[in-house]
Amino acid sequence: MTARPKLLVTRRAGAVVEPRQERASSAALKSSRSLKAEKDKPPPPLPGPEFWFRAPYLGGGDELWHLVEADAEVGKVVDKPLLGYKEVSVEEDCFISPKSVLRFQVERGEFPHCLSAYRNYVVPLTAFATWVDEILGNADFVELLRRADIHRAVVNSLRLVILRERKWMDVVVSRWSTDSHTLPVAWGEIGPTLEDVGCLLRLPMLGKVDPSSGRLSPSQQGVVDALRKSVRREKDQGGGKKGRGGVKNTFTKWARYWYKDLGASRAGEEAPVVIDGPGLKEPAHLAAFLAYWLTWNIFPGPPKDGVDTALFELAAILASGDSVPLAPLFLGTLFKRLDMLHDAARRSCGRYDLPIYVATNFLHMFLFERFPKVAPEPNDFGGDDGGGEGEPCRSVCRSARWSGIGVRDVRGGIADVIDIEGEFVARPYVNTPKGVFSFNVYSEEDVVTFANKDDASTAELFRMSCMMRGELPYFVNGKYGSVTYDPMRVARQFGYDQGVPKSLLPLGAVGDVWKRFLK
């Protein structure tokens, strides 16, 4: 007979604490009993059909579902031409097929529902925020970032923390259409565009270099080789012993190697000692930082806890001061990953959870801007002229309104308002909130005249790029590709009457897609 382990009662509100040895023996005994009991139990019954074929966030009671079931027309059709494009008839493939919308297939029982696990990064590490501060304090690095047109984007991402609402993301994922790359609602279509990416993330719309070409200068190739050499290989090519030297590819150790170890301490010293990393003074230092930044903020994906080594070439190009059209690449990657999620849901058939590598920070900000009634109360940067928390800060980007610990709770569910046209704000970026950095594209000083392309202003190029129908490049799992982009399906978001655009014809080669966004 096993003796009952003694218990120690402490003063912490009567908490019960076991000694270490007795706690271990108790745990072993409980584990043995539980295994035996588990073995003798009959297998649990399978969940009923209502569990598998009805997602928790879905339901057949909303207006959009009734419209689809009744085969009714969704959206408004007008007779006026749309931005010079000849409109087509309603019958010419202008509606969204229910087969391309995940929620319709799940609710009709075509395959079971599976839960989603969101795998992007929300809260930046302390070491990264300190690293950003030092990068932005180096005049040479700042000049290279400005030449690459990403200085404002790096500043924008500093300490960017967006509240994550899982149910909001579930609605976006379930409503996404792989055909139109929009979100069908009861009164039409909505969805993120290049305008949202430019205004919220400040990523460059145009660039000088096509990163998919694989052409690097000798100095850029040297930087890529240095980054690859710094990554420790866990096994050699023969699958034998672990490699030596370099750094294990985790975000923390990457920052320690290429920047500083901010938490090291020596014997007999209470305060932490900062130790410089081996790569702090290396020529590839800026590229190592950008590889971290691109993985964490712009292109979330596997590996979950480390830098994406496939981004080394893109980081080397940007670190040399060459500009790349990151806004189209970001949005195209977002579209592609949402499409991949639909394919994975069909394959899983509800048997396992699905990891989702999408930029949920950006999707949240898009929804917060478009549905302010249920969004959190945004930060105020211009409410107090006397200083303090409301002190104006002209360098704050628009995304800072939704960032930080002050943004805590949403004021409602997105599913309750997404099908109500009156709750949708079509053009939130025209008016700049107080204290937020003014975006010249929509300022009164910039008059968009759509002049000759050679004489076009930055505002004109931005607007034309946002509204250009065609395809966007993407970068997923180390490979480039293209997805369709049709902003005319959401023309109301650009201030135009919604019409019926004709179908898009694919360009084919990825290089032709990049040419649309090169200076």
Short mmCIF file of C-alpha atoms in Angstrom, two decimals:
data_model
loop_
_atom_site.label_atom_id
_atom_site.label_comp_id
_atom_site.label_asym_id
_atom_site.label_seq_id
_atom_site.Cartn_x
_atom_site.Cartn_y
_atom_site.Cartn_z
CA MET A 1 0.00 0.00 0.00
CA THR A 2 1.41 3.38 -1.02
CA ALA A 3 1.63 6.01 1.74
CA ARG A 4 -0.31 9.18 1.16
CA PRO A 5 2.09 12.05 0.37
CA LYS A 6 2.34 14.77 2.99
CA LEU A 7 1.02 18.21 2.11
CA LEU A 8 2.39 21.57 3.17
CA VAL A 9 -0.03 24.45 3.72
CA THR A 10 1.45 27.89 3.11
CA ARG A 11 0.14 31.33 3.98
CA ARG A 12 -0.87 32.09 0.39
CA ALA A 13 -4.60 31.92 1.00
CA GLY A 14 -4.34 28.32 2.16
CA ALA A 15 -2.60 27.08 -0.98
CA VAL A 16 -1.50 23.45 -0.87
CA VAL A 17 2.08 22.70 -1.94
CA GLU A 18 3.75 19.27 -2.16
CA PRO A 19 7.47 18.65 -1.56
CA ARG A 20 9.41 18.02 -4.77
CA GLN A 21 10.10 14.27 -4.29
CA GLU A 22 6.62 13.52 -2.99
CA ARG A 23 5.12 15.58 -5.80
CA ALA A 24 7.02 13.51 -8.37
CA SER A 25 5.91 10.20 -6.86
CA SER A 26 2.35 11.46 -6.64
CA ALA A 27 2.41 12.49 -10.30
CA ALA A 28 3.75 9.09 -11.34
CA LEU A 29 1.04 7.32 -9.35
CA LYS A 30 -1.69 9.48 -10.86
CA SER A 31 -0.28 8.93 -14.36
CA SER A 32 -0.27 5.15 -13.89
CA ARG A 33 -3.83 5.14 -12.60
CA SER A 34 -5.06 7.42 -15.37
CA LEU A 35 -3.47 5.25 -18.08
CA LYS A 36 -5.11 2.15 -16.66
CA ALA A 37 -8.47 3.88 -16.34
CA GLU A 38 -8.16 5.30 -19.86
CA LYS A 39 -7.41 1.83 -21.24
CA ASP A 40 -10.52 0.34 -19.63
CA LYS A 41 -12.80 3.12 -20.92
CA PRO A 42 -14.84 2.53 -24.07
CA PRO A 43 -14.00 4.91 -26.94
CA PRO A 44 -15.96 8.17 -26.82
CA PRO A 45 -18.89 8.48 -29.21
CA LEU A 46 -18.36 10.46 -32.39
CA PRO A 47 -19.78 14.00 -32.40
CA GLY A 48 -23.08 14.50 -34.11
CA PRO A 49 -23.41 15.95 -37.62
CA GLU A 50 -24.24 19.38 -36.21
CA PHE A 51 -20.69 19.56 -34.80
CA TRP A 52 -18.94 18.69 -38.05
CA PHE A 53 -21.07 20.48 -40.58
CA ARG A 54 -21.80 23.71 -38.71
CA ALA A 55 -18.88 25.95 -37.80
CA PRO A 56 -19.28 27.83 -34.48
CA TYR A 57 -19.11 31.20 -36.22
CA LEU A 58 -21.40 30.31 -39.12
CA GLY A 59 -25.15 30.05 -39.35
CA GLY A 60 -27.97 30.16 -41.85
CA GLY A 61 -29.82 33.09 -40.35
CA ASP A 62 -28.04 36.04 -41.99
CA GLU A 63 -29.21 38.00 -44.98
CA LEU A 64 -26.44 36.88 -47.35
CA TRP A 65 -27.28 33.21 -46.87
CA HIS A 66 -30.94 33.78 -47.72
CA LEU A 67 -29.97 35.70 -50.86
CA VAL A 68 -27.73 32.89 -52.08
CA GLU A 69 -30.33 30.24 -51.32
CA ALA A 70 -32.95 32.22 -53.23
CA ASP A 71 -30.50 32.73 -56.13
CA ALA A 72 -31.09 36.46 -55.81
CA GLU A 73 -28.92 39.19 -57.24
CA VAL A 74 -26.21 40.37 -54.84
CA GLY A 75 -25.07 43.95 -55.24
CA LYS A 76 -26.21 46.90 -57.29
CA VAL A 77 -25.91 47.16 -61.05
CA VAL A 78 -25.77 50.58 -62.68
CA ASP A 79 -25.78 51.62 -66.31
CA LYS A 80 -22.94 54.16 -66.09
CA PRO A 81 -19.50 53.12 -67.41
CA LEU A 82 -16.92 52.23 -64.78
CA LEU A 83 -13.56 54.03 -65.12
CA GLY A 84 -13.48 53.64 -68.88
CA TYR A 85 -14.18 49.89 -68.81
CA LYS A 86 -17.13 48.73 -70.83
CA GLU A 87 -19.60 47.10 -68.51
CA VAL A 88 -20.92 43.63 -69.24
CA SER A 89 -24.31 42.10 -68.70
CA VAL A 90 -25.25 40.45 -65.44
CA GLU A 91 -25.18 37.02 -67.07
CA GLU A 92 -21.52 37.23 -68.12
CA ASP A 93 -19.87 35.65 -65.08
CA CYS A 94 -19.84 38.68 -62.81
CA PHE A 95 -21.20 37.02 -59.67
CA ILE A 96 -19.26 35.03 -57.11
CA SER A 97 -19.66 31.28 -57.27
CA PRO A 98 -20.72 29.74 -53.92
CA LYS A 99 -18.22 26.97 -54.64
CA SER A 100 -15.44 29.51 -54.05
CA VAL A 101 -16.67 30.52 -50.59
CA LEU A 102 -15.65 28.26 -47.73
CA ARG A 103 -18.69 28.82 -45.52
CA PHE A 104 -21.15 27.84 -48.25
CA GLN A 105 -19.39 24.53 -48.88
CA VAL A 106 -19.20 23.74 -45.16
CA GLU A 107 -22.81 24.60 -44.42
CA ARG A 108 -24.07 22.64 -47.42
CA GLY A 109 -22.23 19.59 -46.11
CA GLU A 110 -19.73 19.28 -48.96
CA PHE A 111 -16.96 18.76 -46.38
CA PRO A 112 -16.76 19.13 -42.59
CA HIS A 113 -15.64 22.20 -40.72
CA CYS A 114 -12.13 22.32 -39.26
CA LEU A 115 -10.81 24.75 -36.66
CA SER A 116 -8.16 27.31 -37.57
CA ALA A 117 -4.96 28.06 -35.65
CA TYR A 118 -3.60 31.53 -36.44
CA ARG A 119 0.18 31.41 -36.63
CA ASN A 120 1.27 34.98 -37.29
CA TYR A 121 3.13 37.13 -34.79
CA VAL A 122 1.24 39.66 -32.69
CA VAL A 123 3.51 41.10 -29.97
CA PRO A 124 7.08 41.97 -31.09
CA LEU A 125 9.97 40.82 -28.95
CA THR A 126 11.75 43.38 -26.74
CA ALA A 127 15.05 42.72 -28.48
CA PHE A 128 13.51 43.52 -31.86
CA ALA A 129 12.09 46.86 -30.68
CA THR A 130 15.51 47.83 -29.29
CA TRP A 131 17.16 46.71 -32.52
CA VAL A 132 14.77 48.88 -34.55
CA ASP A 133 15.60 51.91 -32.39
CA GLU A 134 19.31 51.48 -33.02
CA ILE A 135 18.84 50.90 -36.76
CA LEU A 136 16.77 54.10 -37.04
CA GLY A 137 19.43 55.96 -35.08
CA ASN A 138 22.13 55.14 -37.64
CA ALA A 139 22.24 57.82 -40.35
CA ASP A 140 23.81 55.49 -42.94
CA PHE A 141 21.17 52.83 -42.40
CA VAL A 142 18.37 55.39 -42.52
CA GLU A 143 19.66 56.69 -45.87
CA LEU A 144 19.62 53.16 -47.32
CA LEU A 145 16.11 52.56 -45.97
CA ARG A 146 14.93 55.82 -47.54
CA ARG A 147 16.46 54.91 -50.89
CA ALA A 148 14.69 51.55 -50.73
CA ASP A 149 11.47 53.43 -49.85
CA ILE A 150 10.86 51.38 -46.68
CA HIS A 151 11.93 53.82 -43.96
CA ARG A 152 8.36 54.84 -43.18
CA ALA A 153 7.23 51.19 -43.22
CA VAL A 154 9.92 50.22 -40.69
CA VAL A 155 8.95 53.13 -38.44
CA ASN A 156 5.31 52.13 -38.84
CA SER A 157 5.97 48.57 -37.67
CA LEU A 158 7.89 49.62 -34.56
CA ARG A 159 6.05 48.23 -31.52
CA LEU A 160 2.96 47.60 -33.64
CA VAL A 161 0.61 45.48 -31.52
CA ILE A 162 -2.92 44.88 -32.82
CA LEU A 163 -5.67 43.27 -30.78
CA ARG A 164 -6.55 39.85 -32.20
CA GLU A 165 -10.20 38.86 -32.34
CA ARG A 166 -10.41 35.22 -33.41
CA LYS A 167 -14.12 35.39 -34.26
CA TRP A 168 -13.47 38.35 -36.56
CA MET A 169 -10.81 36.39 -38.42
CA ASP A 170 -13.07 33.34 -38.61
CA VAL A 171 -15.67 35.47 -40.41
CA VAL A 172 -13.07 36.76 -42.89
CA VAL A 173 -11.74 33.27 -43.60
CA SER A 174 -15.23 31.80 -44.05
CA ARG A 175 -16.37 34.64 -46.35
CA TRP A 176 -13.25 34.72 -48.55
CA SER A 177 -13.84 33.93 -52.21
CA THR A 178 -11.01 32.23 -54.07
CA ASP A 179 -12.56 33.33 -57.39
CA SER A 180 -12.93 37.07 -56.83
CA HIS A 181 -10.45 37.58 -53.95
CA THR A 182 -13.09 39.64 -52.15
CA LEU A 183 -15.50 39.15 -49.26
CA PRO A 184 -19.10 38.74 -50.50
CA VAL A 185 -21.66 40.54 -48.36
CA ALA A 186 -25.42 40.91 -48.65
CA TRP A 187 -25.15 44.21 -50.51
CA GLY A 188 -22.16 43.50 -52.78
CA GLU A 189 -18.47 42.85 -52.23
CA ILE A 190 -15.74 44.31 -50.02
CA GLY A 191 -12.10 43.48 -49.53
CA PRO A 192 -8.57 44.77 -48.93
CA THR A 193 -6.90 46.58 -51.81
CA LEU A 194 -3.52 48.14 -52.49
CA GLU A 195 -4.96 51.37 -51.11
CA ASP A 196 -5.36 49.73 -47.68
CA VAL A 197 -1.81 48.35 -47.79
CA GLY A 198 -0.32 51.72 -48.72
CA CYS A 199 -2.27 53.71 -46.15
CA LEU A 200 -1.97 51.30 -43.22
CA LEU A 201 1.44 49.65 -43.68
CA ARG A 202 3.17 52.34 -45.79
CA LEU A 203 4.79 49.74 -48.01
CA PRO A 204 6.10 51.01 -51.38
CA MET A 205 3.70 50.64 -54.29
CA LEU A 206 6.38 50.84 -57.00
CA GLY A 207 10.02 49.77 -57.17
CA LYS A 208 13.05 49.43 -59.40
CA VAL A 209 13.92 45.74 -58.93
CA ASP A 210 12.06 42.52 -59.72
CA PRO A 211 13.22 40.12 -56.98
CA SER A 212 11.81 37.09 -58.82
CA SER A 213 14.41 37.51 -61.58
CA GLY A 214 17.15 36.07 -59.36
CA ARG A 215 19.66 38.67 -60.56
CA LEU A 216 21.84 40.00 -57.74
CA SER A 217 24.89 42.24 -57.81
CA PRO A 218 28.17 40.75 -56.48
CA SER A 219 27.84 42.73 -53.25
CA GLN A 220 24.22 41.61 -52.77
CA GLN A 221 25.19 37.99 -53.38
CA GLY A 222 27.97 38.35 -50.81
CA VAL A 223 25.44 39.53 -48.25
CA VAL A 224 23.16 36.56 -49.01
CA ASP A 225 26.10 34.16 -48.62
CA ALA A 226 26.99 35.73 -45.26
CA LEU A 227 23.41 35.35 -44.01
CA ARG A 228 23.23 31.73 -45.11
CA LYS A 229 26.60 30.94 -43.59
CA SER A 230 25.50 32.36 -40.24
CA VAL A 231 22.61 29.88 -39.92
CA ARG A 232 23.63 26.72 -38.10
CA ARG A 233 22.66 23.49 -39.78
CA GLU A 234 21.22 21.05 -37.29
CA LYS A 235 22.42 18.11 -39.39
CA ASP A 236 25.03 17.80 -42.10
CA GLN A 237 24.09 16.84 -45.63
CA GLY A 238 24.62 13.17 -44.82
CA GLY A 239 22.13 13.30 -41.96
CA GLY A 240 24.79 12.64 -39.33
CA LYS A 241 26.34 14.95 -36.75
CA LYS A 242 25.06 18.38 -35.96
CA GLY A 243 26.80 21.30 -37.62
CA ARG A 244 29.02 23.66 -35.67
CA GLY A 245 29.28 27.43 -35.70
CA GLY A 246 26.69 29.99 -36.67
CA VAL A 247 23.41 30.56 -34.90
CA LYS A 248 20.36 28.40 -34.37
CA ASN A 249 17.53 29.90 -36.40
CA THR A 250 15.22 31.33 -33.76
CA PHE A 251 14.19 34.98 -33.51
CA THR A 252 15.86 35.41 -30.12
CA LYS A 253 19.18 33.87 -31.11
CA TRP A 254 19.13 35.62 -34.47
CA ALA A 255 18.96 38.99 -32.68
CA ARG A 256 21.69 37.92 -30.25
CA TYR A 257 24.00 36.94 -33.10
CA TRP A 258 23.43 39.88 -35.43
CA TYR A 259 22.68 42.52 -32.81
CA LYS A 260 23.19 42.13 -29.04
CA ASP A 261 22.46 39.83 -26.14
CA LEU A 262 20.41 42.15 -23.94
CA GLY A 263 19.82 39.72 -21.10
CA ALA A 264 23.25 38.19 -20.38
CA SER A 265 24.50 38.30 -16.79
CA ARG A 266 27.81 37.39 -15.18
CA ALA A 267 28.52 35.68 -11.87
CA GLY A 268 28.26 38.07 -8.94
CA GLU A 269 26.47 40.79 -10.93
CA GLU A 270 22.78 41.40 -10.44
CA ALA A 271 22.19 43.78 -13.37
CA PRO A 272 22.06 42.29 -16.89
CA VAL A 273 25.11 42.81 -19.04
CA VAL A 274 24.72 43.73 -22.72
CA ILE A 275 27.02 41.72 -24.98
CA ASP A 276 27.58 42.63 -28.64
CA GLY A 277 26.76 39.92 -31.14
CA PRO A 278 29.33 38.58 -33.63
CA GLY A 279 27.45 40.15 -36.55
CA LEU A 280 26.96 43.63 -35.09
CA LYS A 281 29.74 45.20 -37.16
CA GLU A 282 29.43 42.94 -40.20
CA PRO A 283 28.47 44.34 -43.66
CA ALA A 284 25.38 42.08 -43.66
CA HIS A 285 24.06 43.58 -40.40
CA LEU A 286 21.30 45.67 -42.03
CA ALA A 287 20.23 42.78 -44.25
CA ALA A 288 20.02 40.52 -41.18
CA PHE A 289 17.72 43.06 -39.53
CA LEU A 290 15.55 43.31 -42.65
CA ALA A 291 15.29 39.52 -42.88
CA TYR A 292 13.94 39.55 -39.32
CA TRP A 293 11.58 42.45 -40.11
CA LEU A 294 10.26 40.88 -43.32
CA THR A 295 9.59 37.55 -41.59
CA TRP A 296 7.95 39.05 -38.51
CA ASN A 297 5.92 41.93 -39.96
CA ILE A 298 5.41 41.46 -43.70
CA PHE A 299 5.49 37.79 -44.75
CA PRO A 300 4.53 35.61 -41.77
CA GLY A 301 4.91 31.93 -42.44
CA PRO A 302 6.92 28.84 -41.55
CA PRO A 303 9.21 28.39 -39.73
CA LYS A 304 7.01 29.47 -36.84
CA ASP A 305 9.77 30.71 -34.52
CA GLY A 306 12.62 31.61 -36.84
CA VAL A 307 13.69 33.80 -39.74
CA ASP A 308 12.61 32.67 -43.20
CA THR A 309 15.88 31.96 -44.98
CA ALA A 310 14.11 32.23 -48.35
CA LEU A 311 13.81 35.99 -47.72
CA PHE A 312 17.58 36.54 -47.61
CA GLU A 313 17.78 37.67 -51.25
CA LEU A 314 14.95 40.18 -50.81
CA ALA A 315 16.58 41.48 -47.61
CA ALA A 316 19.93 41.91 -49.42
CA ILE A 317 18.28 43.89 -52.24
CA LEU A 318 16.57 46.27 -49.82
CA ALA A 319 19.70 46.64 -47.66
CA SER A 320 21.61 47.86 -50.72
CA GLY A 321 19.13 50.72 -51.20
CA ASP A 322 17.25 49.23 -54.17
CA SER A 323 13.47 49.53 -54.00
CA VAL A 324 11.04 46.64 -54.46
CA PRO A 325 7.22 46.90 -54.88
CA LEU A 326 6.45 45.43 -51.46
CA ALA A 327 2.80 46.52 -51.34
CA PRO A 328 1.71 44.36 -54.32
CA LEU A 329 3.88 41.51 -53.06
CA PHE A 330 2.34 41.72 -49.58
CA LEU A 331 -1.28 41.78 -50.81
CA GLY A 332 -0.69 39.03 -53.36
CA THR A 333 0.85 36.85 -50.64
CA LEU A 334 -2.14 37.50 -48.38
CA PHE A 335 -4.53 36.48 -51.18
CA LYS A 336 -2.52 33.34 -51.94
CA ARG A 337 -2.40 32.20 -48.31
CA LEU A 338 -6.16 32.64 -47.94
CA ASP A 339 -6.63 30.59 -51.10
CA MET A 340 -4.30 27.92 -49.72
CA LEU A 341 -6.40 27.76 -46.57
CA HIS A 342 -9.48 26.84 -48.61
CA ASP A 343 -7.59 24.04 -50.35
CA ALA A 344 -6.28 22.76 -47.01
CA ALA A 345 -9.80 22.78 -45.54
CA ARG A 346 -10.99 20.50 -48.32
CA ARG A 347 -8.10 18.10 -47.78
CA SER A 348 -8.46 17.97 -44.01
CA CYS A 349 -12.23 17.29 -44.08
CA GLY A 350 -12.41 18.29 -40.42
CA ARG A 351 -9.86 15.70 -39.28
CA TYR A 352 -7.26 18.16 -37.95
CA ASP A 353 -6.82 21.85 -37.20
CA LEU A 354 -5.37 24.12 -39.87
CA PRO A 355 -2.49 26.54 -39.29
CA ILE A 356 -3.12 29.92 -40.90
CA TYR A 357 -0.13 32.03 -41.89
CA VAL A 358 -1.86 35.26 -42.86
CA ALA A 359 -1.24 38.84 -41.78
CA THR A 360 -4.04 39.08 -39.22
CA ASN A 361 -2.71 42.43 -37.97
CA PHE A 362 -3.45 43.98 -41.35
CA LEU A 363 -6.85 42.28 -41.70
CA HIS A 364 -7.89 43.56 -38.28
CA MET A 365 -6.92 47.14 -39.15
CA PHE A 366 -8.80 46.88 -42.44
CA LEU A 367 -11.96 45.83 -40.61
CA PHE A 368 -11.50 48.41 -37.84
CA GLU A 369 -11.27 51.21 -40.43
CA ARG A 370 -14.27 49.98 -42.41
CA PHE A 371 -16.60 49.11 -39.51
CA PRO A 372 -15.89 51.72 -36.80
CA LYS A 373 -19.16 51.04 -34.95
CA VAL A 374 -17.91 47.69 -33.62
CA ALA A 375 -14.16 48.42 -33.71
CA PRO A 376 -12.18 49.28 -30.56
CA GLU A 377 -11.92 52.91 -29.51
CA PRO A 378 -8.85 54.14 -31.44
CA ASN A 379 -5.91 55.89 -29.83
CA ASP A 380 -6.13 59.69 -29.81
CA PHE A 381 -2.96 61.59 -30.72
CA GLY A 382 -4.39 65.07 -31.02
CA GLY A 383 -6.97 65.59 -28.31
CA ASP A 384 -4.80 67.57 -25.86
CA ASP A 385 -2.63 70.53 -26.80
CA GLY A 386 -1.12 70.71 -23.34
CA GLY A 387 0.97 67.57 -23.56
CA GLY A 388 0.50 64.17 -22.03
CA GLU A 389 -1.09 61.21 -23.76
CA GLY A 390 -2.97 63.42 -26.19
CA GLU A 391 0.07 65.38 -27.30
CA PRO A 392 0.18 65.60 -31.11
CA CYS A 393 2.78 63.41 -32.80
CA ARG A 394 3.06 64.19 -36.48
CA SER A 395 5.28 61.18 -37.19
CA VAL A 396 2.63 58.64 -36.11
CA CYS A 397 1.25 56.52 -38.95
CA ARG A 398 -2.41 55.66 -39.24
CA SER A 399 -1.94 52.11 -37.95
CA ALA A 400 -0.83 53.53 -34.58
CA ARG A 401 -4.49 54.36 -33.91
CA TRP A 402 -5.12 50.63 -33.46
CA SER A 403 -1.85 49.70 -31.76
CA GLY A 404 -0.87 49.30 -28.11
CA ILE A 405 -2.28 48.28 -24.78
CA GLY A 406 -4.84 51.08 -24.90
CA VAL A 407 -6.80 49.27 -27.60
CA ARG A 408 -8.41 46.51 -25.58
CA ASP A 409 -11.89 45.42 -26.58
CA VAL A 410 -14.03 45.50 -29.69
CA ARG A 411 -17.50 46.97 -29.28
CA GLY A 412 -19.35 44.22 -31.13
CA GLY A 413 -19.06 41.32 -33.51
CA ILE A 414 -18.13 41.80 -37.16
CA ALA A 415 -20.70 39.16 -38.16
CA ASP A 416 -23.48 41.44 -36.87
CA VAL A 417 -22.63 44.37 -39.16
CA ILE A 418 -20.81 43.01 -42.20
CA ASP A 419 -24.06 42.57 -44.17
CA ILE A 420 -25.38 46.06 -43.33
CA GLU A 421 -24.37 48.56 -45.99
CA GLY A 422 -24.88 51.57 -43.73
CA GLU A 423 -22.22 50.32 -41.29
CA PHE A 424 -19.51 50.16 -43.96
CA VAL A 425 -17.16 53.15 -44.45
CA ALA A 426 -16.15 53.15 -48.11
CA ARG A 427 -13.34 55.75 -47.98
CA PRO A 428 -11.84 56.02 -44.49
CA TYR A 429 -8.45 57.33 -45.63
CA VAL A 430 -9.63 60.57 -47.18
CA ASN A 431 -9.82 62.28 -43.78
CA THR A 432 -6.66 62.21 -41.66
CA PRO A 433 -7.22 62.00 -37.88
CA LYS A 434 -5.52 64.61 -35.72
CA GLY A 435 -1.95 63.85 -34.80
CA VAL A 436 -1.54 61.23 -37.53
CA PHE A 437 1.01 61.61 -40.30
CA SER A 438 -0.74 63.17 -43.29
CA PHE A 439 -0.89 60.96 -46.36
CA ASN A 440 -0.32 63.29 -49.31
CA VAL A 441 -2.33 61.16 -51.70
CA TYR A 442 -5.53 62.47 -50.15
CA SER A 443 -4.43 65.90 -49.01
CA GLU A 444 -5.93 69.04 -50.55
CA GLU A 445 -2.52 69.99 -51.91
CA ASP A 446 -2.41 66.98 -54.22
CA VAL A 447 -4.86 67.24 -57.10
CA VAL A 448 -5.13 64.02 -59.08
CA THR A 449 -5.44 64.94 -62.75
CA PHE A 450 -4.21 61.70 -64.40
CA ALA A 451 -1.79 63.60 -66.59
CA ASN A 452 0.81 62.08 -68.89
CA LYS A 453 2.51 59.15 -67.14
CA ASP A 454 5.94 60.77 -67.55
CA ASP A 455 4.70 63.81 -65.62
CA ALA A 456 2.56 61.95 -63.10
CA SER A 457 2.88 62.91 -59.44
CA THR A 458 3.37 60.44 -56.62
CA ALA A 459 -0.32 60.74 -55.81
CA GLU A 460 -1.31 59.92 -59.38
CA LEU A 461 0.98 56.90 -59.52
CA PHE A 462 -0.37 55.66 -56.19
CA ARG A 463 -4.00 55.98 -57.28
CA MET A 464 -3.41 54.39 -60.67
CA SER A 465 -1.50 51.47 -59.14
CA CYS A 466 -4.25 50.81 -56.59
CA MET A 467 -6.97 50.71 -59.23
CA MET A 468 -5.08 48.78 -61.90
CA ARG A 469 -6.85 45.51 -62.72
CA GLY A 470 -4.73 42.46 -63.36
CA GLU A 471 -2.54 40.32 -61.15
CA LEU A 472 -0.38 40.65 -58.05
CA PRO A 473 2.87 38.81 -57.31
CA TYR A 474 3.13 36.58 -54.26
CA PHE A 475 5.95 34.93 -52.34
CA VAL A 476 5.09 31.68 -50.55
CA ASN A 477 7.42 28.86 -49.46
CA GLY A 478 10.37 30.40 -51.28
CA LYS A 479 8.61 30.66 -54.65
CA TYR A 480 7.09 33.56 -56.59
CA GLY A 481 3.78 33.41 -58.40
CA SER A 482 0.76 35.57 -59.24
CA VAL A 483 -2.91 35.90 -58.23
CA THR A 484 -5.75 37.93 -59.72
CA TYR A 485 -6.51 41.43 -58.43
CA ASP A 486 -9.68 43.21 -59.51
CA PRO A 487 -10.29 46.45 -57.57
CA MET A 488 -13.23 47.25 -59.84
CA ARG A 489 -15.27 44.67 -57.95
CA VAL A 490 -15.04 47.05 -54.97
CA ALA A 491 -15.12 50.33 -56.90
CA ARG A 492 -17.16 52.01 -54.15
CA GLN A 493 -14.06 51.83 -51.95
CA PHE A 494 -12.37 54.24 -54.38
CA GLY A 495 -15.32 56.64 -54.52
CA TYR A 496 -16.88 55.35 -57.75
CA ASP A 497 -20.32 53.95 -58.50
CA GLN A 498 -20.26 50.18 -58.42
CA GLY A 499 -20.66 48.63 -61.85
CA VAL A 500 -20.16 45.23 -63.43
CA PRO A 501 -16.58 44.79 -64.69
CA LYS A 502 -15.71 42.24 -67.31
CA SER A 503 -13.73 39.11 -66.47
CA LEU A 504 -9.96 39.29 -66.10
CA LEU A 505 -7.56 37.53 -68.43
CA PRO A 506 -4.41 36.15 -66.74
CA LEU A 507 -1.05 37.55 -67.83
CA GLY A 508 0.74 34.24 -67.54
CA ALA A 509 4.43 34.94 -66.79
CA VAL A 510 5.31 36.24 -63.32
CA GLY A 511 7.81 38.67 -64.85
CA ASP A 512 4.99 40.42 -66.73
CA VAL A 513 3.16 40.91 -63.43
CA TRP A 514 6.19 42.63 -61.89
CA LYS A 515 6.55 44.99 -64.86
CA ARG A 516 3.27 46.65 -63.90
CA PHE A 517 4.81 47.89 -60.66
CA LEU A 518 8.35 48.78 -61.72
CA LYS A 519 9.44 52.38 -62.14
#
